[in-house]
Every structure is written in C-alpha cells, then in structure tokens.
C-alpha cells in the first residue's frame, strides 16, 4: 500500500471538501469571482479522473491490498530502479552547483546537443541542437505542439486507442480531433485508407505512437514509409511519440519516424521518463526531423518557440546531467528492465488463457501494458468496460484501466510494469471475479473448458519437469 499512497490523496479528500463546500455555499452570493471551467471538458477526458474514480471504490473492508494496475509507473518498484550512472550524473551536477540557474526556454545547449547526438544514432537525416527543444516531460511537448497547431478550423488525426493526454490538450486548445483506427486484426497497424477518406483541407497533422501505448506493437519500416507517403500526399505533418523507444522486448526492431523526414516533415517527441524509469524528473524533448526546412517556412518552429517562451522551463539540474546520462546509455543498460517486462507479459498471457471473458488478442512486444478484449456477452450484470472495472475495484481492490479511457470500448488495459507477484495476485482475483460474473448458461461450458485447459497445462508442466 505504501508504494501507492501518494496516488490516493486526491480521491480521499473529496468527502471532507464536499462537507466544507456546503458550509460555505450560503456566502457565495457576495463574491464576484468564480472558477473558470476552461479546463473542465479537457480534464474530463484525462486518465487521472477515471483512475481516481476507481480508487474511490476500493475499500479496506475487503482485506486485500490494493493492486493499482491502471496506470504505469514502474519506478516505485525496486526491481526497476534506474541505473547507478544515471543517478550519479544528477548527483554530480547537484554537488557541482552548476544546475541551479535559469536556462533558455528551448533548453540549455549541452542538453540539446546530447539529445541530438543520442537520436542521431538511429537517423540517416541528422538533427542539430537547433532542431531540439527541451520540455517538462513528454506531456509538455504534447501541450506545446497542440497549442502551436491550433489555428481556426484546424483538425488533427489521433489514433484510437490512444494516450488520452493528446485529446485533452486538443480540446483545451480548440483543435478539432478526428480519430483513426488501429486495426487489431492487422497487428494494430494504422488504418491509412480511413485517414485518407476523412482528411480535408483543414487537416494539419496526424499523431502516431511508436512503440505503441496502449497496444504494445512496434511499426515496421514499410508501414511507416507508407504513413509518410500518405502524409505527403495530404500535405500534413506527422507527430511521432517515441517515448517508449527504449522499452522493446519483442523481435521487431524500432524504426524512428524521423527516417522519413525527407518525405514529409516529422516532429518527434521523446524523453527519459520511460526508458530510464525516472518519470518524476520531468525531462522530455521535441525534435524537428525536417531536412527541407518546412517547419521554419510555415512558422511552426517559431510557434513552438513562442509557446515555450510562455511556459515553465525544463529542470536545469537534470538538463545539465543529460550529456552524461545519454552518452553512457546503450541497449545493455535497458536489457534488465525489458527482460522483466517480457517475463511479466509471458506470465499474464499464460494466465489469461485460463480466465474466461478476458482475452489477449496480441502479445505486446513493447511498452508496459497489455490490452485485453472483454467478452461481455459471456457475463451477466456487466454493462460495459467501465462497469467491469468499477465492479472489479469494488469487489477485489483491483484497479485496471477501462478501454473507454483510451477510446476503445469494452477493452481493458493491464499494467505489466510492476512486480511479478502483484500480477500473480491480480490474475487470481481477476479469475475469481470473472467466474462469479459468468452467465449461468455459459458457466458449465466455460468450467469444462477451464478444467480441460488446466489439466493440459499441468500435464505439459509435468512433462517439462521430467525432461
């Protein structure tokens, strides 16, 4: 419980606040000010709102520890602790006194140079420090870009399912959102034809997330090239979120979208939160992959700079440590984390085979999540994915993320960036929950299938032991 207590504060305070609210409501007539609702609609589509709602349903009465598998933050578990060289880099800067000053809005030059050198390892079209803007985590990069593109009537394509912060910031900036599908039957590839059919003269950009959160796939070179060619045909830029590029444990190699910057201009979002497992350090970057200088001639680069001029700067302490952090980072450094994630994926996929109603359609090969399809027609008294997750939280103190938070109704996302034992416990609870809510007409059939699977599984493991 101690690992996650910091997440519960906002949820637990609400009752007390509501009481105080009623006490003072009678005085409201005398005050001339009131809170603006500018962010109300945007905040309603964020993940936090849904996760806190689910935390609220958990209760100590169940006598089971809370298992928070809706959001992803592996850094709270000792097995994912970042490398010693990463911690030393920050400690060295801290002790030197060189990280205490303000920096320029776009970031300090040594940090921008370090990011350029790091991303250039995988790029044919090299970037320079002038193409790099440091941000307060990847999220500020999203905010700055959506604001920079928010011209009257402009629309942008976001994937479905997606990371919800994109939609929240579009809503806040007044940028019209159009959703394109990721195709589950096709390895979660991008529906290129769907985008071409929906685009118009006001479409300015499309967002891709690669490696993909929440689907866990990694796009191939050929597929990304087709995306670039389509974007060129439509006259739009590609914004690519590559924050999980160091979190891959499958066979498909990562290809940066910046490789295709000479076909269509590309903006890459990256950061150290996921690969280096330090999300609290809040360091990300925007990189312009634009060898033809289109972002300058269209004023996009200038708009990014102007938006950074009026927002908080990235932490200069960590920026000063970036050259040391990135220079010493290599594939071996990420191997331990990725091997734990692979074991966790294998564990969850194996256990899900014995759980009715929750199906993994494709084993993830990246990121820290596993997307599952809910077979709700087999269940009684469960309306949809939100209802499933609410009842699961209330009955089992187990919190999963309903697919509706990602734009995918009747799916659920399980976080695998936790300790293995937590997943064992979670799947046991999930299994009990699903069996309890099975339709009675289906129950006997399902039970037979389960017993058959379990017997086969036991038989297989005893053969393995004999070998």
Short mmCIF file of C-alpha atoms in Angstrom, two decimals, residues 59-389:
data_model
loop_
_atom_site.label_atom_id
_atom_site.label_comp_id
_atom_site.label_asym_id
_atom_site.label_seq_id
_atom_site.Cartn_x
_atom_site.Cartn_y
_atom_site.Cartn_z
CA UNK A 59 -12.09 -0.43 0.40
CA UNK A 60 -10.07 -1.82 3.35
CA UNK A 61 -13.16 -3.94 4.25
CA UNK A 62 -12.20 -6.47 1.57
CA UNK A 63 -8.99 -7.31 3.47
CA UNK A 64 -6.99 -7.47 0.24
CA UNK A 65 -4.21 -4.99 -0.58
CA UNK A 66 -4.99 -2.52 -3.35
CA UNK A 67 -3.44 -3.57 -6.68
CA UNK A 68 -3.17 -0.44 -8.88
CA UNK A 69 -2.74 -1.84 -12.41
CA UNK A 70 -4.44 1.01 -14.29
CA UNK A 71 -1.56 3.50 -14.66
CA UNK A 72 2.08 2.84 -15.44
CA UNK A 73 4.91 3.90 -13.14
CA UNK A 74 7.48 1.12 -12.72
CA UNK A 75 9.80 3.49 -10.80
CA UNK A 76 8.02 2.74 -7.49
CA UNK A 77 9.24 -0.91 -7.60
CA UNK A 78 12.87 -1.63 -6.61
CA UNK A 79 13.39 -4.13 -9.47
CA UNK A 80 13.02 -1.28 -12.00
CA UNK A 81 15.30 1.23 -10.30
CA UNK A 82 17.26 3.32 -12.79
CA UNK A 83 20.97 2.72 -13.46
CA UNK A 84 23.56 3.95 -10.96
CA UNK A 85 25.27 6.01 -13.68
CA UNK A 86 22.01 7.92 -14.23
CA UNK A 87 21.70 8.73 -10.52
CA UNK A 88 25.40 9.63 -10.29
CA UNK A 89 25.10 12.03 -13.23
CA UNK A 90 22.44 14.03 -11.39
CA UNK A 91 24.27 13.80 -8.06
CA UNK A 92 27.47 15.15 -9.70
CA UNK A 93 25.63 18.17 -11.13
CA UNK A 94 23.86 18.78 -7.84
CA UNK A 95 27.14 18.86 -5.90
CA UNK A 96 28.91 20.98 -8.51
CA UNK A 97 26.36 23.80 -8.12
CA UNK A 98 26.09 24.06 -11.93
CA UNK A 99 22.41 23.12 -12.11
CA UNK A 100 20.95 25.90 -10.01
CA UNK A 101 20.41 28.60 -12.65
CA UNK A 102 17.64 29.53 -15.05
CA UNK A 103 18.09 28.26 -18.61
CA UNK A 104 16.80 29.43 -22.00
CA UNK A 105 13.19 28.44 -22.92
CA UNK A 106 14.33 25.90 -25.54
CA UNK A 107 16.75 24.29 -23.06
CA UNK A 108 20.46 24.60 -22.36
CA UNK A 109 22.81 23.92 -25.27
CA UNK A 110 24.68 20.92 -23.71
CA UNK A 111 21.34 19.14 -23.15
CA UNK A 112 20.10 19.87 -26.69
CA UNK A 113 23.43 18.71 -28.12
CA UNK A 114 23.25 15.50 -26.05
CA UNK A 115 19.71 14.77 -27.29
CA UNK A 116 20.72 15.48 -30.90
CA UNK A 117 23.71 13.10 -30.59
CA UNK A 118 21.50 10.44 -28.99
CA UNK A 119 18.68 10.50 -31.58
CA UNK A 120 21.21 10.74 -34.43
CA UNK A 121 22.46 7.22 -33.56
CA UNK A 122 19.38 5.87 -35.42
CA UNK A 123 18.88 8.57 -38.07
CA UNK A 124 20.15 8.98 -41.63
CA UNK A 125 18.93 12.60 -41.75
CA UNK A 126 20.84 14.05 -38.79
CA UNK A 127 19.37 16.71 -36.49
CA UNK A 128 21.28 19.60 -34.88
CA UNK A 129 20.83 21.15 -31.40
CA UNK A 130 18.76 23.89 -33.11
CA UNK A 131 16.19 21.22 -34.02
CA UNK A 132 15.78 20.22 -30.35
CA UNK A 133 13.55 21.85 -27.71
CA UNK A 134 13.70 20.60 -24.12
CA UNK A 135 10.33 20.12 -22.39
CA UNK A 136 8.92 19.33 -18.94
CA UNK A 137 8.43 15.65 -19.75
CA UNK A 138 6.80 14.48 -22.97
CA UNK A 139 3.45 15.86 -21.78
CA UNK A 140 4.60 19.46 -22.10
CA UNK A 141 5.79 18.62 -25.61
CA UNK A 142 2.23 17.50 -26.43
CA UNK A 143 0.78 20.69 -24.93
CA UNK A 144 3.16 22.97 -26.83
CA UNK A 145 2.54 21.22 -30.17
CA UNK A 146 -1.26 21.19 -29.88
CA UNK A 147 -1.20 24.90 -28.97
CA UNK A 148 1.22 25.67 -31.84
CA UNK A 149 -1.11 23.98 -34.37
CA UNK A 150 -4.43 25.31 -33.06
CA UNK A 151 -5.40 27.62 -35.93
CA UNK A 152 -9.12 28.34 -36.53
CA UNK A 153 -10.94 25.30 -38.03
CA UNK A 154 -7.78 23.13 -37.95
CA UNK A 155 -8.21 19.40 -37.30
CA UNK A 156 -5.76 16.68 -36.28
CA UNK A 157 -5.83 12.88 -36.51
CA UNK A 158 -5.32 10.94 -33.27
CA UNK A 159 -5.15 7.14 -33.02
CA UNK A 160 -7.93 5.06 -31.47
CA UNK A 161 -6.95 3.67 -28.97
CA UNK A 162 -4.58 6.39 -27.77
CA UNK A 163 -2.85 8.04 -24.83
CA UNK A 164 -5.63 10.37 -23.52
CA UNK A 165 -3.44 13.45 -22.93
CA UNK A 166 -3.46 14.19 -26.68
CA UNK A 167 -7.23 14.55 -26.81
CA UNK A 168 -7.32 16.54 -23.56
CA UNK A 169 -4.85 19.10 -24.94
CA UNK A 170 -6.64 19.31 -28.31
CA UNK A 171 -9.93 20.00 -26.53
CA UNK A 172 -8.20 22.66 -24.39
CA UNK A 173 -6.56 24.31 -27.42
CA UNK A 174 -9.69 24.21 -29.59
CA UNK A 175 -8.14 21.84 -32.12
CA UNK A 176 -10.75 19.56 -33.72
CA UNK A 177 -9.98 15.86 -33.13
CA UNK A 178 -10.59 13.18 -35.74
CA UNK A 179 -9.89 9.57 -34.77
CA UNK A 180 -8.31 6.96 -37.00
CA UNK A 181 -8.39 3.28 -36.05
CA UNK A 182 -5.55 0.99 -35.16
CA UNK A 183 -6.56 -2.37 -36.59
CA UNK A 184 -6.44 -5.22 -34.03
CA UNK A 185 -6.83 -7.88 -36.74
CA UNK A 186 -3.80 -6.40 -38.52
CA UNK A 187 -1.19 -6.23 -35.71
CA UNK A 188 -2.64 -2.84 -34.66
CA UNK A 189 -1.45 -1.18 -37.87
CA UNK A 190 -2.67 2.31 -38.80
CA UNK A 191 -5.83 2.48 -40.94
CA UNK A 192 -4.24 4.52 -43.74
CA UNK A 193 -7.31 4.33 -46.02
CA UNK A 194 -9.53 5.56 -43.18
CA UNK A 195 -7.34 8.65 -42.73
CA UNK A 196 -7.33 9.42 -46.46
CA UNK A 197 -11.14 9.19 -46.51
CA UNK A 198 -11.61 11.53 -43.52
CA UNK A 199 -8.94 14.17 -44.22
CA UNK A 200 -9.86 17.56 -45.66
CA UNK A 201 -8.23 20.94 -46.41
CA UNK A 202 -8.22 21.81 -42.67
CA UNK A 203 -6.28 18.70 -41.58
CA UNK A 204 -2.85 19.80 -40.30
CA UNK A 205 -1.26 16.73 -38.67
CA UNK A 206 -1.56 13.14 -37.55
CA UNK A 207 -0.17 11.66 -34.34
CA UNK A 208 1.38 8.21 -34.20
CA UNK A 209 2.66 6.49 -31.07
CA UNK A 210 5.53 4.10 -31.76
CA UNK A 211 6.28 1.86 -29.90
CA UNK A 212 2.57 1.92 -29.25
CA UNK A 213 0.88 2.70 -25.95
CA UNK A 214 -1.51 1.00 -25.25
CA UNK A 215 -1.28 -1.76 -27.90
CA UNK A 216 2.37 -2.74 -27.37
CA UNK A 217 3.24 -3.14 -31.07
CA UNK A 218 6.26 -1.73 -32.96
CA UNK A 219 5.66 -0.46 -36.51
CA UNK A 220 7.71 -1.82 -39.42
CA UNK A 221 9.85 0.29 -41.76
CA UNK A 222 7.48 -0.38 -44.69
CA UNK A 223 4.37 0.61 -42.75
CA UNK A 224 5.94 3.87 -41.51
CA UNK A 225 7.09 4.70 -45.03
CA UNK A 226 3.51 4.28 -46.29
CA UNK A 227 2.32 6.60 -43.50
CA UNK A 228 4.91 9.23 -44.55
CA UNK A 229 3.87 8.96 -48.21
CA UNK A 230 0.20 9.36 -47.30
CA UNK A 231 1.02 12.42 -45.13
CA UNK A 232 2.98 13.96 -48.01
CA UNK A 233 0.01 13.40 -50.35
CA UNK A 234 -2.34 15.10 -47.84
CA UNK A 235 0.13 17.93 -47.10
CA UNK A 236 0.22 17.21 -43.35
CA UNK A 237 2.99 16.68 -40.80
CA UNK A 238 3.48 13.54 -38.71
CA UNK A 239 3.90 13.92 -34.94
CA UNK A 240 5.51 10.76 -33.59
CA UNK A 241 5.57 9.91 -29.88
CA UNK A 242 8.63 7.70 -29.34
CA UNK A 243 8.90 7.90 -25.55
CA UNK A 244 8.85 4.07 -25.34
CA UNK A 245 11.65 3.53 -27.89
CA UNK A 246 13.92 2.04 -25.16
CA UNK A 247 11.17 -0.29 -23.89
CA UNK A 248 11.06 -3.06 -26.51
CA UNK A 249 11.28 -6.77 -25.71
CA UNK A 250 9.93 -8.36 -28.92
CA UNK A 251 11.65 -9.19 -32.22
CA UNK A 252 10.54 -6.23 -34.36
CA UNK A 253 13.27 -3.55 -34.47
CA UNK A 254 12.38 0.06 -33.69
CA UNK A 255 12.47 2.43 -36.68
CA UNK A 256 12.29 6.18 -35.87
CA UNK A 257 9.73 8.08 -37.95
CA UNK A 258 12.40 10.76 -38.42
CA UNK A 259 13.94 8.46 -41.05
CA UNK A 260 11.17 9.65 -43.37
CA UNK A 261 11.60 13.38 -42.67
CA UNK A 262 12.64 13.98 -46.28
CA UNK A 263 9.28 12.57 -47.49
CA UNK A 264 7.12 14.56 -45.05
CA UNK A 265 8.15 16.79 -42.14
CA UNK A 266 8.16 14.90 -38.82
CA UNK A 267 8.10 16.11 -35.21
CA UNK A 268 9.42 13.55 -32.72
CA UNK A 269 8.52 13.56 -29.04
CA UNK A 270 10.91 11.76 -26.69
CA UNK A 271 12.10 11.76 -23.11
CA UNK A 272 13.79 9.85 -20.30
CA UNK A 273 10.67 9.00 -18.25
CA UNK A 274 10.01 5.53 -19.67
CA UNK A 275 13.33 4.15 -20.91
CA UNK A 276 15.34 5.36 -17.92
CA UNK A 277 12.38 4.89 -15.47
CA UNK A 278 12.53 8.38 -13.96
CA UNK A 279 9.12 9.93 -14.79
CA UNK A 280 9.32 12.26 -11.78
CA UNK A 281 12.39 14.02 -13.23
CA UNK A 282 10.17 15.57 -15.94
CA UNK A 283 12.58 15.76 -18.86
CA UNK A 284 11.44 15.35 -22.44
CA UNK A 285 12.16 16.85 -25.85
CA UNK A 286 10.72 17.88 -29.19
CA UNK A 287 12.91 17.10 -32.22
CA UNK A 288 12.24 18.52 -35.69
CA UNK A 289 13.07 15.96 -38.40
CA UNK A 290 12.80 18.35 -41.30
CA UNK A 291 15.80 18.41 -43.67
CA UNK A 292 13.89 20.66 -46.12
CA UNK A 293 13.21 23.40 -43.53
CA UNK A 294 9.41 23.28 -43.99
CA UNK A 295 8.70 23.96 -40.29
CA UNK A 296 10.58 27.27 -40.49
CA UNK A 297 8.96 28.42 -43.73
CA UNK A 298 5.46 27.64 -42.36
CA UNK A 299 6.12 29.32 -38.98
CA UNK A 300 5.70 26.08 -36.96
CA UNK A 301 9.23 26.25 -35.47
CA UNK A 302 8.64 29.87 -34.45
CA UNK A 303 5.27 29.00 -32.86
CA UNK A 304 6.87 26.18 -30.83
CA UNK A 305 9.50 28.64 -29.56
CA UNK A 306 6.85 31.26 -28.71
CA UNK A 307 4.79 28.72 -26.77
CA UNK A 308 7.89 27.62 -24.85
CA UNK A 309 8.61 31.29 -24.04
CA UNK A 310 5.39 31.47 -22.00
CA UNK A 311 5.57 28.08 -20.22
CA UNK A 312 7.81 26.72 -17.41
CA UNK A 313 11.29 25.57 -18.41
CA UNK A 314 12.57 22.01 -18.05
CA UNK A 315 14.59 21.34 -14.89
CA UNK A 316 18.16 22.67 -15.41
CA UNK A 317 19.62 20.27 -12.83
CA UNK A 318 18.64 17.23 -14.91
CA UNK A 319 19.32 19.03 -18.20
CA UNK A 320 22.94 19.50 -17.08
CA UNK A 321 23.17 15.78 -16.30
CA UNK A 322 21.77 14.71 -19.70
CA UNK A 323 25.11 14.61 -21.58
CA UNK A 324 26.45 12.09 -19.04
CA UNK A 325 23.15 10.14 -18.91
CA UNK A 326 22.64 9.81 -22.67
CA UNK A 327 26.27 9.30 -23.68
CA UNK A 328 26.58 6.22 -21.45
CA UNK A 329 23.18 4.78 -22.39
CA UNK A 330 23.18 1.70 -24.58
CA UNK A 331 20.97 -1.33 -25.29
CA UNK A 332 22.60 -3.38 -22.49
CA UNK A 333 21.52 -0.73 -19.99
CA UNK A 334 17.85 -1.27 -20.85
CA UNK A 335 18.10 -5.07 -21.09
CA UNK A 336 17.32 -5.87 -17.42
CA UNK A 337 14.11 -3.80 -17.40
CA UNK A 338 12.99 -5.24 -20.72
CA UNK A 339 13.65 -8.81 -19.65
CA UNK A 340 11.47 -8.35 -16.52
CA UNK A 341 8.70 -6.89 -18.71
CA UNK A 342 8.93 -9.83 -21.13
CA UNK A 343 8.64 -12.33 -18.24
CA UNK A 344 5.61 -10.41 -16.96
CA UNK A 345 3.95 -10.43 -20.40
CA UNK A 346 4.50 -14.18 -20.71
CA UNK A 347 3.09 -14.72 -17.22
CA UNK A 348 -0.06 -12.65 -17.88
CA UNK A 349 -0.72 -14.16 -21.32
CA UNK A 350 -0.38 -17.70 -19.93
CA UNK A 351 -2.74 -17.00 -17.01
CA UNK A 352 -5.30 -15.22 -19.21
CA UNK A 353 -5.76 -18.42 -21.21
CA UNK A 354 -7.48 -19.85 -18.12
CA UNK A 355 -9.65 -16.80 -17.45
CA UNK A 356 -12.97 -16.65 -19.29
CA UNK A 357 -14.13 -13.28 -20.68
CA UNK A 358 -10.71 -11.54 -20.79
CA UNK A 359 -8.74 -12.18 -23.98
CA UNK A 360 -5.29 -11.04 -25.07
CA UNK A 361 -5.60 -10.72 -28.87
CA UNK A 362 -1.92 -9.92 -29.46
CA UNK A 363 1.05 -10.38 -27.16
CA UNK A 364 2.70 -6.97 -26.67
CA UNK A 365 6.34 -6.57 -27.69
CA UNK A 366 6.92 -3.12 -26.18
CA UNK A 367 5.78 -0.61 -23.54
CA UNK A 368 4.46 -1.57 -20.10
CA UNK A 369 0.86 -2.53 -20.82
CA UNK A 370 -1.26 -5.38 -22.07
CA UNK A 371 -4.54 -4.66 -23.82
CA UNK A 372 -7.32 -7.22 -23.34
CA UNK A 373 -10.69 -7.63 -25.03
CA UNK A 374 -13.64 -8.16 -22.68
CA UNK A 375 -16.08 -10.84 -23.86
CA UNK A 376 -19.01 -9.22 -22.07
CA UNK A 377 -21.63 -11.35 -23.83
CA UNK A 378 -20.45 -14.23 -21.60
CA UNK A 379 -21.07 -12.23 -18.44
CA UNK A 380 -24.21 -11.31 -16.58
CA UNK A 381 -24.82 -7.95 -14.85
CA UNK A 382 -21.81 -6.25 -16.55
CA UNK A 383 -22.85 -3.48 -18.93
CA UNK A 384 -19.55 -2.32 -20.40
CA UNK A 385 -15.81 -1.93 -19.70
CA UNK A 386 -16.35 0.89 -17.16
CA UNK A 387 -18.90 -1.21 -15.27
CA UNK A 388 -16.49 -4.19 -15.39
CA UNK A 389 -13.63 -2.13 -13.93
#
